[in-house]
């Protein structure tokens, strides 16, 4: 893939991820239009589970990215073998647990068939391996290779799903499940995994293992928090509301979350740069500040558009069948924007091995689940609870950021 002369690898990655997000949005929008709200509610559940899996796998990706930068060069090969081995083992265990509980999951989320969970579970070990490879590319700032993995995964999912649905080869829910499974195989390229990565005997010394386990646990807790904040509302709505309302809410969530995925793209570039700056004795704050202005402009623009033209946006993207929740669109966009901004600061501190903001985010994530289970009389109430909690999370993380800056300034003057 030759590079345009005016684009750096990081810029090329940003362009590619924008295309990937556009492709994923087109995927969701077309499914919503073709299938209608009722069937789309089932399909949206699988898409939500894919997002849940991506957050779980992000723990592995961040681990690979961080330590491929921080470890000495002579330890890198050993580290790769260890992380690939345990990614395959943990992915297989998660997949087996999912298969064993397929019938219970289908009943919980009101799905007619449990076979979709077997297909989904079969892809989990592949996805974990893919995440290790992505983390290694991310840590080395090999953004061209990273771009290819995301692009091929998206194209694989789109092509397989729409061929199966377009030619009516299988029913829609099965088509989506097969598309997700096969897309994981597409996303493996380019990959550094080999059979030797698993079966070779590799170990790390005690201090290295301790640092890796500590970071892994903290990151796993935070990614778990992200799963809760990003997806608990859709899952709770799917459980408590009827298929029509759940499908309408799923379409609202897909539109409102566009800002989160753009900021996630920036975080993917920000994280290795911050870790490298810290390692080299530079100032990571300068890197963070360079992203904040762009993000504020982006979030403000999105919320304004959703407030001014909600019916137009929903009609263009999903069609008239989904228009009844247009009045909630800007509110959902606001909730997502608040979380995305808070998330930027949490990841910043996570990359600097400062973990207090992670605990803050965990508290608000658990609070969201509790409040939504207790208070879900209307879909409007569901959205407004999220706005209040995400505003609280952003306030707390910003306060911590300014406190740390004040503390550092005071230490320099002393």
Short mmCIF file of C-alpha atoms in Angstrom, two decimals:
data_model
loop_
_atom_site.label_atom_id
_atom_site.label_comp_id
_atom_site.label_asym_id
_atom_site.label_seq_id
_atom_site.Cartn_x
_atom_site.Cartn_y
_atom_site.Cartn_z
CA UNK A 1 0.00 0.00 0.00
CA UNK A 2 2.04 3.02 -1.19
CA UNK A 3 1.83 6.13 0.96
CA UNK A 4 0.77 9.49 -0.45
CA UNK A 5 3.81 11.75 -0.12
CA UNK A 6 1.99 14.36 1.99
CA UNK A 7 0.61 11.97 4.62
CA UNK A 8 2.58 10.66 7.59
CA UNK A 9 1.86 7.11 8.82
CA UNK A 10 -0.17 8.55 11.75
CA UNK A 11 -2.23 10.70 9.37
CA UNK A 12 -2.72 7.74 7.06
CA UNK A 13 -3.99 5.74 10.05
CA UNK A 14 -6.46 8.53 10.90
CA UNK A 15 -7.77 8.57 7.32
CA UNK A 16 -8.07 4.78 7.24
CA UNK A 17 -9.88 4.59 10.57
CA UNK A 18 -12.30 7.28 9.39
CA UNK A 19 -13.02 5.06 6.38
CA UNK A 20 -13.39 2.04 8.66
CA UNK A 21 -15.81 3.90 10.94
CA UNK A 22 -17.73 5.11 7.87
CA UNK A 23 -17.89 1.51 6.61
CA UNK A 24 -19.07 0.23 9.98
CA UNK A 25 -21.71 2.94 10.11
CA UNK A 26 -22.86 2.10 6.59
CA UNK A 27 -23.06 -1.54 7.70
CA UNK A 28 -25.30 -0.65 10.65
CA UNK A 29 -27.41 1.83 8.73
CA UNK A 30 -28.09 -0.52 5.83
CA UNK A 31 -29.02 -3.31 8.21
CA UNK A 32 -31.38 -0.96 10.03
CA UNK A 33 -33.06 0.15 6.79
CA UNK A 34 -33.37 -3.34 5.30
CA UNK A 35 -34.52 -5.19 8.39
CA UNK A 36 -36.72 -2.67 10.22
CA UNK A 37 -36.69 -1.90 13.97
CA UNK A 38 -37.95 -5.26 15.24
CA UNK A 39 -35.40 -7.52 13.49
CA UNK A 40 -32.70 -4.86 13.83
CA UNK A 41 -33.04 -5.13 17.63
CA UNK A 42 -31.66 -8.71 17.43
CA UNK A 43 -28.93 -7.74 14.96
CA UNK A 44 -27.97 -4.72 17.08
CA UNK A 45 -27.47 -7.05 20.03
CA UNK A 46 -24.77 -8.94 18.10
CA UNK A 47 -23.14 -5.65 17.08
CA UNK A 48 -23.19 -4.58 20.73
CA UNK A 49 -21.59 -7.86 21.77
CA UNK A 50 -18.89 -7.22 19.16
CA UNK A 51 -18.23 -3.85 20.81
CA UNK A 52 -18.06 -5.59 24.19
CA UNK A 53 -15.52 -8.05 22.79
CA UNK A 54 -13.47 -5.21 21.30
CA UNK A 55 -13.19 -3.56 24.73
CA UNK A 56 -12.12 -6.83 26.34
CA UNK A 57 -9.51 -7.37 23.63
CA UNK A 58 -8.34 -3.76 23.98
CA UNK A 59 -6.86 -4.77 27.34
CA UNK A 60 -4.54 -7.13 25.49
CA UNK A 61 -3.82 -4.59 22.76
CA UNK A 62 -2.86 -1.85 25.24
CA UNK A 63 -0.68 -4.30 27.16
CA UNK A 64 1.22 -5.24 23.99
CA UNK A 65 1.52 -1.59 22.92
CA UNK A 66 2.83 -0.34 26.28
CA UNK A 67 5.44 -3.01 26.98
CA UNK A 68 6.79 -3.32 23.46
CA UNK A 69 7.87 0.31 24.02
CA UNK A 70 9.05 0.04 27.62
CA UNK A 71 10.87 -3.32 27.64
CA UNK A 72 14.54 -3.53 26.52
CA UNK A 73 15.08 -4.72 22.95
CA UNK A 74 16.50 -8.06 24.07
CA UNK A 75 13.27 -8.84 25.94
CA UNK A 76 10.82 -8.06 23.13
CA UNK A 77 10.78 -11.47 21.39
CA UNK A 78 10.27 -13.22 24.72
CA UNK A 79 7.44 -10.84 25.60
CA UNK A 80 5.71 -11.46 22.24
CA UNK A 81 5.70 -15.22 22.77
CA UNK A 82 4.33 -14.94 26.30
CA UNK A 83 1.54 -12.52 25.40
CA UNK A 84 0.48 -14.51 22.30
CA UNK A 85 0.35 -17.72 24.33
CA UNK A 86 -1.84 -16.30 27.07
CA UNK A 87 -4.05 -14.44 24.61
CA UNK A 88 -4.86 -17.73 22.89
CA UNK A 89 -5.46 -19.53 26.19
CA UNK A 90 -7.68 -16.79 27.65
CA UNK A 91 -9.59 -16.36 24.37
CA UNK A 92 -10.30 -20.08 24.22
CA UNK A 93 -11.56 -20.10 27.82
CA UNK A 94 -13.87 -17.11 27.23
CA UNK A 95 -15.17 -18.76 24.06
CA UNK A 96 -15.92 -22.02 25.89
CA UNK A 97 -17.79 -20.16 28.67
CA UNK A 98 -19.85 -18.34 26.03
CA UNK A 99 -20.73 -21.62 24.30
CA UNK A 100 -21.73 -23.29 27.56
CA UNK A 101 -24.10 -20.41 28.33
CA UNK A 102 -25.48 -19.92 24.80
CA UNK A 103 -29.03 -21.01 25.68
CA UNK A 104 -29.16 -18.78 28.77
CA UNK A 105 -27.87 -15.80 26.80
CA UNK A 106 -30.46 -16.33 24.06
CA UNK A 107 -33.21 -16.43 26.67
CA UNK A 108 -31.91 -13.37 28.52
CA UNK A 109 -31.85 -11.19 25.39
CA UNK A 110 -35.01 -12.62 23.82
CA UNK A 111 -33.31 -14.24 20.81
CA UNK A 112 -35.05 -17.10 19.03
CA UNK A 113 -31.86 -19.06 18.27
CA UNK A 114 -28.77 -19.75 20.36
CA UNK A 115 -26.51 -20.79 17.45
CA UNK A 116 -25.38 -17.19 16.94
CA UNK A 117 -23.59 -17.34 20.29
CA UNK A 118 -21.71 -20.48 19.22
CA UNK A 119 -20.45 -18.70 16.10
CA UNK A 120 -19.56 -15.60 18.09
CA UNK A 121 -17.69 -17.66 20.69
CA UNK A 122 -15.67 -19.47 18.02
CA UNK A 123 -14.21 -16.15 16.92
CA UNK A 124 -13.06 -14.96 20.34
CA UNK A 125 -9.61 -16.70 20.35
CA UNK A 126 -8.96 -15.32 16.84
CA UNK A 127 -9.91 -11.81 17.98
CA UNK A 128 -7.56 -11.97 20.97
CA UNK A 129 -4.65 -13.05 18.76
CA UNK A 130 -5.47 -10.24 16.34
CA UNK A 131 -5.45 -7.76 19.24
CA UNK A 132 -1.93 -8.76 20.29
CA UNK A 133 -0.69 -8.17 16.76
CA UNK A 134 -2.44 -4.79 16.64
CA UNK A 135 -0.91 -3.81 19.98
CA UNK A 136 2.58 -4.62 18.76
CA UNK A 137 2.05 -2.49 15.65
CA UNK A 138 0.54 0.31 17.75
CA UNK A 139 3.44 0.34 20.24
CA UNK A 140 6.00 0.46 17.43
CA UNK A 141 3.89 3.19 15.78
CA UNK A 142 3.58 1.01 12.67
CA UNK A 143 0.35 2.72 11.70
CA UNK A 144 0.29 1.45 8.11
CA UNK A 145 0.15 -2.18 9.26
CA UNK A 146 -2.37 -1.24 11.94
CA UNK A 147 -4.53 0.47 9.30
CA UNK A 148 -4.61 -2.64 7.14
CA UNK A 149 -5.85 -4.83 9.97
CA UNK A 150 -8.81 -2.56 10.75
CA UNK A 151 -9.60 -2.01 7.08
CA UNK A 152 -9.57 -5.70 6.15
CA UNK A 153 -11.72 -6.60 9.16
CA UNK A 154 -14.35 -4.04 8.19
CA UNK A 155 -14.37 -5.02 4.50
CA UNK A 156 -14.62 -8.71 5.39
CA UNK A 157 -17.62 -8.13 7.66
CA UNK A 158 -19.44 -5.97 5.11
CA UNK A 159 -18.86 -8.26 2.14
CA UNK A 160 -19.77 -11.53 3.87
CA UNK A 161 -22.86 -10.16 5.66
CA UNK A 162 -24.40 -8.43 2.65
CA UNK A 163 -23.70 -11.31 0.26
CA UNK A 164 -25.50 -13.67 2.66
CA UNK A 165 -28.42 -11.30 3.23
CA UNK A 166 -28.60 -9.97 -0.35
CA UNK A 167 -28.86 -13.45 -1.87
CA UNK A 168 -31.06 -14.62 1.04
CA UNK A 169 -28.72 -17.52 1.74
CA UNK A 170 -29.43 -17.47 5.49
CA UNK A 171 -31.65 -15.50 7.86
CA UNK A 172 -30.30 -12.02 8.87
CA UNK A 173 -29.16 -12.79 12.42
CA UNK A 174 -27.13 -15.79 11.25
CA UNK A 175 -25.68 -13.71 8.39
CA UNK A 176 -24.44 -11.08 10.84
CA UNK A 177 -22.94 -13.73 13.15
CA UNK A 178 -21.09 -15.38 10.23
CA UNK A 179 -19.94 -12.00 8.96
CA UNK A 180 -18.47 -11.14 12.36
CA UNK A 181 -16.68 -14.50 12.66
CA UNK A 182 -15.14 -14.38 9.18
CA UNK A 183 -14.13 -10.71 9.56
CA UNK A 184 -11.84 -11.71 12.45
CA UNK A 185 -9.88 -13.91 10.04
CA UNK A 186 -9.57 -10.98 7.59
CA UNK A 187 -8.35 -8.75 10.45
CA UNK A 188 -5.45 -11.08 11.23
CA UNK A 189 -3.47 -9.63 8.32
CA UNK A 190 -0.79 -8.43 8.80
CA UNK A 191 -0.04 -10.70 11.75
CA UNK A 192 3.13 -11.76 13.57
CA UNK A 193 1.58 -14.83 15.17
CA UNK A 194 3.07 -18.25 14.43
CA UNK A 195 2.69 -21.72 15.93
CA UNK A 196 6.08 -21.19 17.58
CA UNK A 197 4.58 -18.19 19.41
CA UNK A 198 2.39 -20.55 21.43
CA UNK A 199 4.40 -23.72 21.94
CA UNK A 200 7.84 -22.25 22.61
CA UNK A 201 8.85 -22.02 26.26
CA UNK A 202 9.20 -18.36 27.18
CA UNK A 203 9.26 -16.60 30.53
CA UNK A 204 9.87 -13.13 31.91
CA UNK A 205 11.70 -12.24 35.10
CA UNK A 206 9.81 -11.50 38.32
CA UNK A 207 9.85 -7.69 38.08
CA UNK A 208 8.75 -7.70 34.43
CA UNK A 209 5.96 -10.17 35.13
CA UNK A 210 4.79 -8.12 38.12
CA UNK A 211 4.64 -4.91 36.08
CA UNK A 212 2.75 -6.66 33.25
CA UNK A 213 0.23 -8.31 35.57
CA UNK A 214 -0.34 -5.02 37.43
CA UNK A 215 -1.00 -3.10 34.21
CA UNK A 216 -3.13 -5.94 32.82
CA UNK A 217 -5.40 -6.00 35.88
CA UNK A 218 -5.84 -2.22 35.98
CA UNK A 219 -6.50 -2.03 32.23
CA UNK A 220 -8.90 -4.97 32.38
CA UNK A 221 -10.87 -3.21 35.11
CA UNK A 222 -11.00 -0.04 33.04
CA UNK A 223 -11.98 -1.78 29.82
CA UNK A 224 -14.66 -3.54 31.84
CA UNK A 225 -15.85 -0.11 32.93
CA UNK A 226 -15.93 1.01 29.31
CA UNK A 227 -17.99 -2.03 28.40
CA UNK A 228 -20.46 -1.11 31.12
CA UNK A 229 -20.68 2.58 30.19
CA UNK A 230 -20.80 2.01 26.43
CA UNK A 231 -23.11 -0.97 26.25
CA UNK A 232 -25.12 -1.47 29.45
CA UNK A 233 -27.80 0.96 28.29
CA UNK A 234 -28.45 -1.00 25.07
CA UNK A 235 -28.46 -4.34 26.89
CA UNK A 236 -30.74 -3.05 29.66
CA UNK A 237 -33.12 -1.50 27.11
CA UNK A 238 -33.12 -4.79 25.15
CA UNK A 239 -34.08 -6.61 28.36
CA UNK A 240 -36.76 -4.26 29.74
CA UNK A 241 -38.35 -2.77 26.61
CA UNK A 242 -40.17 -4.39 23.68
CA UNK A 243 -38.48 -5.16 20.35
CA UNK A 244 -39.71 -2.00 18.64
CA UNK A 245 -38.45 0.38 21.34
CA UNK A 246 -35.18 -1.57 21.63
CA UNK A 247 -34.63 -1.27 17.87
CA UNK A 248 -35.38 2.45 17.91
CA UNK A 249 -32.99 2.97 20.82
CA UNK A 250 -30.25 0.96 19.07
CA UNK A 251 -30.46 3.27 16.05
CA UNK A 252 -30.25 6.31 18.34
CA UNK A 253 -27.17 4.90 20.03
CA UNK A 254 -25.39 4.17 16.74
CA UNK A 255 -25.82 7.76 15.55
CA UNK A 256 -24.93 9.33 18.90
CA UNK A 257 -21.74 7.32 19.32
CA UNK A 258 -19.96 8.60 16.24
CA UNK A 259 -17.97 11.06 18.36
CA UNK A 260 -16.72 8.27 20.64
CA UNK A 261 -15.19 6.34 17.77
CA UNK A 262 -13.44 9.40 16.37
CA UNK A 263 -11.92 10.15 19.77
CA UNK A 264 -10.96 6.48 20.12
CA UNK A 265 -8.99 6.85 16.88
CA UNK A 266 -7.09 9.79 18.38
CA UNK A 267 -6.43 7.83 21.58
CA UNK A 268 -4.85 5.03 19.52
CA UNK A 269 -2.30 7.54 18.25
CA UNK A 270 -1.98 9.45 21.52
CA UNK A 271 -1.19 6.51 23.79
CA UNK A 272 2.13 5.33 22.26
CA UNK A 273 3.27 8.94 21.85
CA UNK A 274 2.63 9.68 25.53
CA UNK A 275 4.43 6.51 26.66
CA UNK A 276 7.38 7.29 24.40
CA UNK A 277 7.54 10.91 25.62
CA UNK A 278 7.62 9.73 29.23
CA UNK A 279 10.35 7.19 28.43
CA UNK A 280 12.44 9.87 26.67
CA UNK A 281 12.00 12.43 29.47
CA UNK A 282 9.71 14.69 27.41
CA UNK A 283 6.50 16.49 28.38
CA UNK A 284 3.42 14.29 27.72
CA UNK A 285 1.07 17.20 28.52
CA UNK A 286 2.01 18.98 25.30
CA UNK A 287 0.88 15.94 23.33
CA UNK A 288 -2.44 15.79 25.21
CA UNK A 289 -3.17 19.50 24.74
CA UNK A 290 -2.60 19.24 20.99
CA UNK A 291 -5.61 16.91 20.76
CA UNK A 292 -8.03 18.63 23.15
CA UNK A 293 -8.97 21.65 20.98
CA UNK A 294 -9.87 19.44 18.03
CA UNK A 295 -11.98 17.16 20.23
CA UNK A 296 -13.91 20.06 21.79
CA UNK A 297 -14.71 21.47 18.34
CA UNK A 298 -15.79 18.02 17.15
CA UNK A 299 -18.09 17.28 20.09
CA UNK A 300 -19.68 20.73 20.05
CA UNK A 301 -20.36 20.48 16.31
CA UNK A 302 -21.93 17.03 16.63
CA UNK A 303 -24.23 17.99 19.50
CA UNK A 304 -25.31 21.15 17.66
CA UNK A 305 -26.16 19.23 14.48
CA UNK A 306 -28.13 16.64 16.45
CA UNK A 307 -30.05 19.42 18.22
CA UNK A 308 -30.82 21.44 15.08
CA UNK A 309 -31.54 18.64 12.58
CA UNK A 310 -32.53 15.45 14.47
CA UNK A 311 -35.31 14.32 12.15
CA UNK A 312 -33.24 15.02 9.04
CA UNK A 313 -30.29 13.02 10.38
CA UNK A 314 -32.40 10.02 11.42
CA UNK A 315 -34.41 10.02 8.17
CA UNK A 316 -31.25 10.14 6.03
CA UNK A 317 -29.48 7.43 8.01
CA UNK A 318 -32.20 5.00 9.09
CA UNK A 319 -35.46 6.08 7.47
CA UNK A 320 -38.87 7.31 8.62
CA UNK A 321 -39.53 4.19 10.72
CA UNK A 322 -37.00 5.39 13.31
CA UNK A 323 -37.96 9.07 13.50
CA UNK A 324 -40.03 8.94 16.71
CA UNK A 325 -36.93 9.20 18.94
CA UNK A 326 -35.46 12.21 17.11
CA UNK A 327 -36.01 14.48 20.10
CA UNK A 328 -33.53 12.36 22.12
CA UNK A 329 -30.71 12.40 19.58
CA UNK A 330 -28.86 15.50 20.83
CA UNK A 331 -29.20 14.31 24.43
CA UNK A 332 -27.61 10.95 23.59
CA UNK A 333 -24.86 12.75 21.64
CA UNK A 334 -24.22 14.91 24.72
CA UNK A 335 -23.93 11.88 27.00
CA UNK A 336 -21.50 10.20 24.58
CA UNK A 337 -19.42 13.36 24.18
CA UNK A 338 -19.06 13.81 27.93
CA UNK A 339 -17.90 10.21 28.29
CA UNK A 340 -15.50 10.47 25.33
CA UNK A 341 -13.82 13.56 26.80
CA UNK A 342 -13.48 11.93 30.21
CA UNK A 343 -12.15 8.81 28.51
CA UNK A 344 -9.37 10.83 26.86
CA UNK A 345 -8.04 11.94 30.25
CA UNK A 346 -8.39 8.48 31.80
CA UNK A 347 -6.36 6.90 28.96
CA UNK A 348 -3.78 9.68 29.27
CA UNK A 349 -3.20 8.87 32.93
CA UNK A 350 -3.37 5.12 32.25
CA UNK A 351 -0.52 5.44 29.75
CA UNK A 352 1.48 7.25 32.47
CA UNK A 353 0.76 4.40 34.93
CA UNK A 354 -1.46 6.65 37.06
CA UNK A 355 -4.50 4.59 37.99
CA UNK A 356 -6.75 6.72 40.23
CA UNK A 357 -8.86 7.98 37.28
CA UNK A 358 -9.53 4.33 36.41
CA UNK A 359 -11.10 3.82 39.83
CA UNK A 360 -13.19 6.97 39.32
CA UNK A 361 -14.46 5.66 35.98
CA UNK A 362 -15.26 2.27 37.51
CA UNK A 363 -17.41 3.95 40.16
CA UNK A 364 -19.44 5.86 37.57
CA UNK A 365 -19.75 2.81 35.32
CA UNK A 366 -21.21 0.69 38.11
CA UNK A 367 -23.45 3.58 39.12
CA UNK A 368 -24.84 3.68 35.58
CA UNK A 369 -25.88 0.03 35.73
CA UNK A 370 -27.51 0.44 39.15
CA UNK A 371 -29.42 3.59 38.20
CA UNK A 372 -30.59 2.19 34.84
CA UNK A 373 -31.86 -0.99 36.46
CA UNK A 374 -33.71 1.02 39.09
CA UNK A 375 -34.93 3.83 36.83
CA UNK A 376 -35.99 2.93 33.28
CA UNK A 377 -39.58 4.11 33.10
CA UNK A 378 -39.00 5.75 29.68
CA UNK A 379 -36.21 5.87 27.11
CA UNK A 380 -35.83 9.59 27.88
CA UNK A 381 -35.10 8.76 31.50
CA UNK A 382 -32.48 6.21 30.40
CA UNK A 383 -30.64 8.87 28.36
CA UNK A 384 -30.86 11.60 31.00
CA UNK A 385 -29.40 9.35 33.71
CA UNK A 386 -26.39 8.81 31.44
CA UNK A 387 -25.96 12.56 30.88
CA UNK A 388 -25.88 13.23 34.63
CA UNK A 389 -23.40 10.43 35.36
CA UNK A 390 -21.05 11.23 32.47
CA UNK A 391 -21.03 14.92 33.44
CA UNK A 392 -19.98 13.79 36.91
CA UNK A 393 -17.21 11.58 35.51
CA UNK A 394 -15.82 14.38 33.33
CA UNK A 395 -15.87 16.82 36.26
CA UNK A 396 -13.96 14.39 38.48
CA UNK A 397 -11.32 13.51 35.85
CA UNK A 398 -10.76 17.18 34.94
CA UNK A 399 -10.39 18.05 38.63
CA UNK A 400 -7.79 15.31 39.01
CA UNK A 401 -5.92 16.56 35.92
CA UNK A 402 -5.76 20.14 37.21
CA UNK A 403 -4.80 18.93 40.69
CA UNK A 404 -1.89 16.94 39.26
CA UNK A 405 -0.73 19.98 37.27
CA UNK A 406 -0.91 22.18 40.38
CA UNK A 407 0.99 19.56 42.38
CA UNK A 408 3.77 19.35 39.77
CA UNK A 409 4.06 23.15 39.58
CA UNK A 410 4.33 23.34 43.36
CA UNK A 411 7.09 20.71 43.38
CA UNK A 412 9.09 22.63 40.77
CA UNK A 413 8.90 25.83 42.84
CA UNK A 414 9.96 24.05 46.03
#
